[in-house]
């Protein structure tokens, strides 16, 4: 593991292959789990219990961080054969990693691993099928390359992006219709005021800008409230994620706030344009008669 994952031991040492074959009860701690169990005290040479089995601590790993929701700093490393025989009571492994020197042979290597596992698991290939034959449902294992994993995560990310875009689009349409209705109500309630202003000399553009500014102020206020709630929710999510071992930083992006404020203002102008135009085109005589 320490060679494949490029992990380093900060203090002490990692267990050897001889200790693995000999079912040695030794353990190496990640820095976080060491801090939880021993604080600032030296943990080398001390013991911990895993399912009533005592392990002697021989090393402390350097900080590695979190990868794909797995906090490696909160791990306890023990020999795999010791875990199989003394902890799990099984003679198989559930997960293993392979490292290759040349990425271009990743698919070929994956095929070789599949063939080897099928031989070990007594899974016979179909007739007239050569190297790399496809899974016919008999495989009780799965071999995945890093490229395939990245494709899966890329697809998930694309689907999530589309979902968020759909949600945002629906929210904008609903919000726009709401602004449109609010401005219509405002214009209808202030018809007499509009007629009076036009009667004393207010121009088309004066009335137009009056209601455009009002609609943009409404959406701007909504945008600011949304930003405040977004900050609070993001902060709470980061606290929750960190409590589960995820290394999520809370960052306040100023550019995003500027974009949100500008977009809110433009949004208000866009959806307030039609009611404002209606108000600006009112006949002052008819508007003054309105009750």
Coordinates of C-alpha atoms in Angstrom, one line a residue:
X1 CA 0.0 0.0 0.0
X2 CA 2.7 2.5 1.0
X3 CA 4.4 2.1 -2.4
X4 CA 1.3 2.2 -4.5
X5 CA -0.4 5.1 -2.8
X6 CA 2.8 7.1 -2.3
X7 CA 2.0 7.4 1.4
X8 CA 4.8 8.2 3.8
X9 CA 5.4 7.4 7.5
X10 CA 6.1 10.4 9.7
X11 CA 7.2 8.5 12.7
X12 CA 8.1 4.9 13.3
X13 CA 7.7 2.5 10.4
X14 CA 5.2 0.6 8.2
X15 CA 4.7 -3.1 8.7
X16 CA 6.7 -5.5 6.5
X17 CA 5.6 -8.3 4.3
X18 CA 7.1 -10.8 6.8
X19 CA 4.8 -9.3 9.5
X20 CA 1.9 -9.6 7.0
X21 CA 2.6 -13.3 6.4
X22 CA 3.2 -13.9 10.1
X23 CA -0.2 -12.4 11.1
X24 CA 1.6 -9.9 13.3
X25 CA -0.7 -7.7 15.4
X26 CA 0.9 -4.4 14.5
X27 CA -0.8 -1.2 13.4
X28 CA 0.1 2.2 11.8
X29 CA -2.2 5.1 12.7
X30 CA -3.2 8.1 10.6
X31 CA -2.5 11.5 12.2
X32 CA -6.2 12.2 13.0
X33 CA -7.0 8.9 14.6
X34 CA -3.7 9.2 16.5
X35 CA -4.8 12.6 17.8
X36 CA -8.2 11.3 18.8
X37 CA -6.7 8.3 20.7
X38 CA -3.5 9.7 22.2
X39 CA -3.6 13.5 21.8
X40 CA -0.1 15.0 22.0
X41 CA 1.3 11.9 23.7
X42 CA 3.7 9.5 21.8
X43 CA 1.7 6.6 20.5
X44 CA 4.7 4.4 19.3
X45 CA 4.9 1.2 21.3
X46 CA 1.4 1.6 22.8
X47 CA -1.5 -0.7 22.1
X48 CA -5.0 -0.4 20.8
X49 CA -7.8 -3.0 20.6
X50 CA -9.7 -3.8 17.4
X51 CA -12.6 -6.2 18.0
X52 CA -11.0 -7.4 21.2
X53 CA -7.7 -8.1 19.4
X54 CA -4.7 -6.1 20.7
X55 CA -2.4 -4.3 18.2
X56 CA 0.9 -2.7 18.9
X57 CA 1.4 0.7 17.2
X58 CA 4.6 0.8 15.2
X59 CA 4.1 4.0 13.1
X60 CA 2.3 7.2 12.4
X61 CA 1.5 8.2 8.9
X62 CA 2.1 11.7 7.4
X63 CA -1.0 13.8 6.6
X64 CA -2.7 12.7 3.3
X65 CA -6.0 14.5 3.4
X66 CA -9.4 13.4 2.0
X67 CA -9.9 11.8 -1.3
X68 CA -13.4 10.9 -2.7
X69 CA -15.0 11.2 0.8
X70 CA -12.3 9.0 2.4
X71 CA -10.2 10.7 5.1
X72 CA -6.9 8.8 5.0
X73 CA -5.7 10.6 8.1
X74 CA -8.4 8.9 10.1
X75 CA -7.4 5.4 9.0
X76 CA -5.8 2.5 11.0
X77 CA -3.5 0.4 8.9
X78 CA -3.0 -3.3 9.8
X79 CA -1.5 -6.3 7.8
X80 CA -4.2 -7.6 5.4
X81 CA -3.7 -11.2 6.4
X82 CA -4.0 -10.3 10.1
X83 CA -7.3 -8.6 9.3
X84 CA -8.5 -11.6 7.3
X85 CA -7.7 -14.2 9.9
X86 CA -8.0 -12.4 13.2
X87 CA -10.5 -9.7 12.6
X88 CA -12.8 -10.6 9.7
X89 CA -12.5 -14.4 9.8
X90 CA -12.4 -14.7 6.0
X91 CA -9.9 -15.9 3.5
X92 CA -10.6 -13.4 0.7
X93 CA -10.2 -9.7 0.2
X94 CA -12.9 -7.3 -0.9
X95 CA -10.8 -4.6 -2.5
X96 CA -7.3 -4.2 -3.9
X97 CA -5.3 -1.6 -6.0
X98 CA -2.8 -2.1 -8.7
X99 CA -0.2 0.4 -9.9
X100 CA 1.2 0.3 -13.5
X101 CA 4.1 2.2 -14.9
X102 CA 2.6 2.8 -18.3
X103 CA -1.0 4.2 -18.5
X104 CA -1.3 3.1 -22.1
X105 CA -1.5 -0.5 -21.0
X106 CA -4.1 0.0 -18.4
X107 CA -6.9 -1.8 -20.4
X108 CA -4.6 -4.7 -21.2
X109 CA -3.6 -5.0 -17.6
X110 CA -7.2 -5.0 -16.5
X111 CA -7.9 -7.8 -19.0
X112 CA -5.0 -9.8 -17.6
X113 CA -6.3 -9.3 -14.0
X114 CA -9.8 -10.5 -15.1
X115 CA -8.3 -13.6 -16.7
X116 CA -6.3 -14.4 -13.6
X117 CA -9.2 -13.9 -11.2
X118 CA -11.5 -16.0 -13.4
X119 CA -8.9 -18.8 -13.3
X120 CA -8.7 -18.5 -9.5
X121 CA -12.4 -18.4 -9.1
X122 CA -13.0 -21.3 -11.5
X123 CA -15.0 -19.2 -13.9
X124 CA -14.8 -20.7 -17.4
X125 CA -15.0 -18.4 -20.4
X126 CA -17.6 -19.1 -23.2
X127 CA -16.4 -21.1 -26.2
X128 CA -14.6 -19.3 -29.0
X129 CA -13.9 -16.3 -26.8
X130 CA -10.3 -15.1 -26.5
X131 CA -8.5 -12.8 -24.1
X132 CA -10.5 -10.0 -22.6
X133 CA -13.9 -11.7 -23.1
X134 CA -16.8 -9.7 -21.8
X135 CA -18.6 -10.4 -18.5
X136 CA -21.5 -12.7 -19.1
X137 CA -22.9 -12.4 -15.6
X138 CA -20.7 -15.2 -14.1
X139 CA -18.0 -12.8 -12.7
X140 CA -18.2 -12.4 -8.9
X141 CA -15.7 -9.5 -9.0
X142 CA -15.2 -6.2 -10.8
X143 CA -12.1 -4.7 -12.3
X144 CA -12.2 -0.9 -12.9
X145 CA -9.5 1.3 -14.3
X146 CA -9.0 4.8 -13.2
X147 CA -10.1 6.1 -16.6
X148 CA -13.4 4.2 -16.2
X149 CA -13.9 5.7 -12.7
X150 CA -13.2 9.2 -14.0
X151 CA -15.8 8.6 -16.8
X152 CA -18.3 7.5 -14.2
X153 CA -17.7 10.6 -12.1
X154 CA -17.7 12.8 -15.1
X155 CA -21.1 11.4 -16.1
X156 CA -22.5 11.9 -12.6
X157 CA -21.2 15.5 -12.6
X158 CA -22.8 16.2 -16.0
X159 CA -26.1 14.8 -14.8
X160 CA -26.0 16.8 -11.6
X161 CA -25.1 19.9 -13.6
X162 CA -28.1 19.4 -15.9
X163 CA -30.3 18.8 -12.9
X164 CA -29.2 22.0 -11.2
X165 CA -29.6 23.9 -14.5
X166 CA -33.2 22.6 -14.8
X167 CA -33.9 23.6 -11.2
X168 CA -32.4 27.0 -11.7
X169 CA -34.4 27.5 -14.9
X170 CA -37.7 26.5 -13.3
X171 CA -36.9 28.8 -10.3
X172 CA -36.1 31.7 -12.6
X173 CA -39.3 31.2 -14.6
X174 CA -41.4 31.0 -11.5
X175 CA -39.7 34.0 -9.9
X176 CA -40.1 36.0 -13.1
X177 CA -43.8 35.3 -13.3
X178 CA -44.0 36.3 -9.7
X179 CA -42.2 39.6 -10.4
X180 CA -44.5 40.2 -13.4
X181 CA -47.6 39.7 -11.4
X182 CA -46.4 41.9 -8.5
X183 CA -45.6 44.7 -10.9
X184 CA -48.9 44.4 -12.6
X185 CA -50.6 44.7 -9.2
X186 CA -48.5 47.7 -8.4
X187 CA -49.3 49.4 -11.7
X188 CA -53.0 48.8 -11.3
X189 CA -53.1 50.1 -7.7
X190 CA -51.2 53.2 -8.7
X191 CA -53.1 54.0 -11.9
X192 CA -54.4 57.3 -10.6
X193 CA -50.9 58.3 -9.5
X194 CA -49.5 57.5 -12.9
X195 CA -52.3 59.6 -14.5
X196 CA -51.5 62.5 -12.2
X197 CA -47.8 62.4 -12.9
X198 CA -48.4 62.3 -16.7
X199 CA -50.8 65.2 -16.4
X200 CA -48.2 67.4 -14.7
X201 CA -45.6 66.6 -17.3
X202 CA -44.0 63.3 -16.6
X203 CA -42.7 61.7 -19.8
X204 CA -42.9 58.2 -21.1
X205 CA -39.3 57.5 -20.0
X206 CA -40.0 58.9 -16.6
X207 CA -42.8 56.5 -15.9
X208 CA -40.9 53.7 -17.5
X209 CA -37.8 54.1 -15.4
X210 CA -39.8 54.6 -12.2
X211 CA -41.3 51.1 -12.4
X212 CA -38.1 49.5 -13.8
X213 CA -36.2 50.8 -10.8
X214 CA -38.9 49.5 -8.5
X215 CA -38.9 46.0 -10.0
X216 CA -35.1 45.9 -10.0
X217 CA -35.0 46.9 -6.3
X218 CA -37.5 44.1 -5.4
X219 CA -35.3 41.5 -7.2
X220 CA -32.1 43.1 -5.7
X221 CA -33.6 42.7 -2.2
X222 CA -34.5 39.1 -3.0
X223 CA -31.0 38.5 -4.3
X224 CA -29.4 39.9 -1.2
X225 CA -31.6 37.8 1.0
X226 CA -30.7 34.7 -1.1
X227 CA -27.0 35.5 -0.7
X228 CA -27.3 35.7 3.1
X229 CA -29.2 32.4 3.3
X230 CA -26.7 30.8 0.9
X231 CA -23.8 31.8 3.1
X232 CA -25.5 30.5 6.2
X233 CA -26.5 27.2 4.6
X234 CA -23.1 26.7 3.0
X235 CA -21.4 27.3 6.4
X236 CA -23.7 24.8 8.1
X237 CA -23.0 22.2 5.3
X238 CA -19.2 22.7 5.7
X239 CA -19.5 22.2 9.4
X240 CA -21.5 19.0 8.9
X241 CA -19.1 17.7 6.2
X242 CA -16.0 18.4 8.4
X243 CA -17.7 16.6 11.3
X244 CA -17.9 13.5 9.1
X245 CA -14.2 13.7 8.2
X246 CA -14.5 15.6 4.9
X247 CA -12.0 18.4 4.3
X248 CA -14.5 21.0 3.1
X249 CA -13.4 24.6 3.4
X250 CA -15.9 27.4 3.8
X251 CA -15.1 30.1 1.2
X252 CA -17.0 33.3 0.5
X253 CA -16.5 34.1 -3.2
X254 CA -16.9 37.9 -3.8
X255 CA -17.1 37.5 -7.5
X256 CA -20.2 35.2 -7.1
X257 CA -21.9 37.8 -5.0
X258 CA -21.2 40.5 -7.5
X259 CA -22.6 38.3 -10.3
X260 CA -25.7 37.5 -8.2
X261 CA -26.4 41.1 -7.5
X262 CA -26.0 42.2 -11.1
X263 CA -28.1 39.3 -12.3
X264 CA -30.8 40.0 -9.8
X265 CA -31.0 43.6 -11.0
X266 CA -31.1 42.7 -14.7
X267 CA -33.7 40.0 -13.9
X268 CA -35.9 42.6 -12.3
X269 CA -35.5 45.0 -15.2
X270 CA -36.3 42.2 -17.7
X271 CA -39.5 41.0 -16.1
X272 CA -40.6 44.4 -15.0
X273 CA -40.2 45.9 -18.5
X274 CA -43.7 44.9 -19.7
X275 CA -45.7 46.3 -16.7
X276 CA -43.5 49.4 -16.8
X277 CA -44.3 49.8 -20.5
X278 CA -48.0 49.4 -19.8
X279 CA -47.8 52.1 -17.1
X280 CA -45.8 54.5 -19.3
X281 CA -48.4 54.1 -22.2
X282 CA -51.4 54.9 -20.1
X283 CA -53.7 57.7 -21.2
X284 CA -53.5 60.4 -18.4
X285 CA -57.3 61.2 -18.7
X286 CA -58.4 57.6 -18.4
X287 CA -55.8 57.0 -15.6
X288 CA -57.2 59.9 -13.6
X289 CA -60.7 58.4 -13.9
X290 CA -59.6 55.1 -12.5
X291 CA -60.7 54.3 -9.0

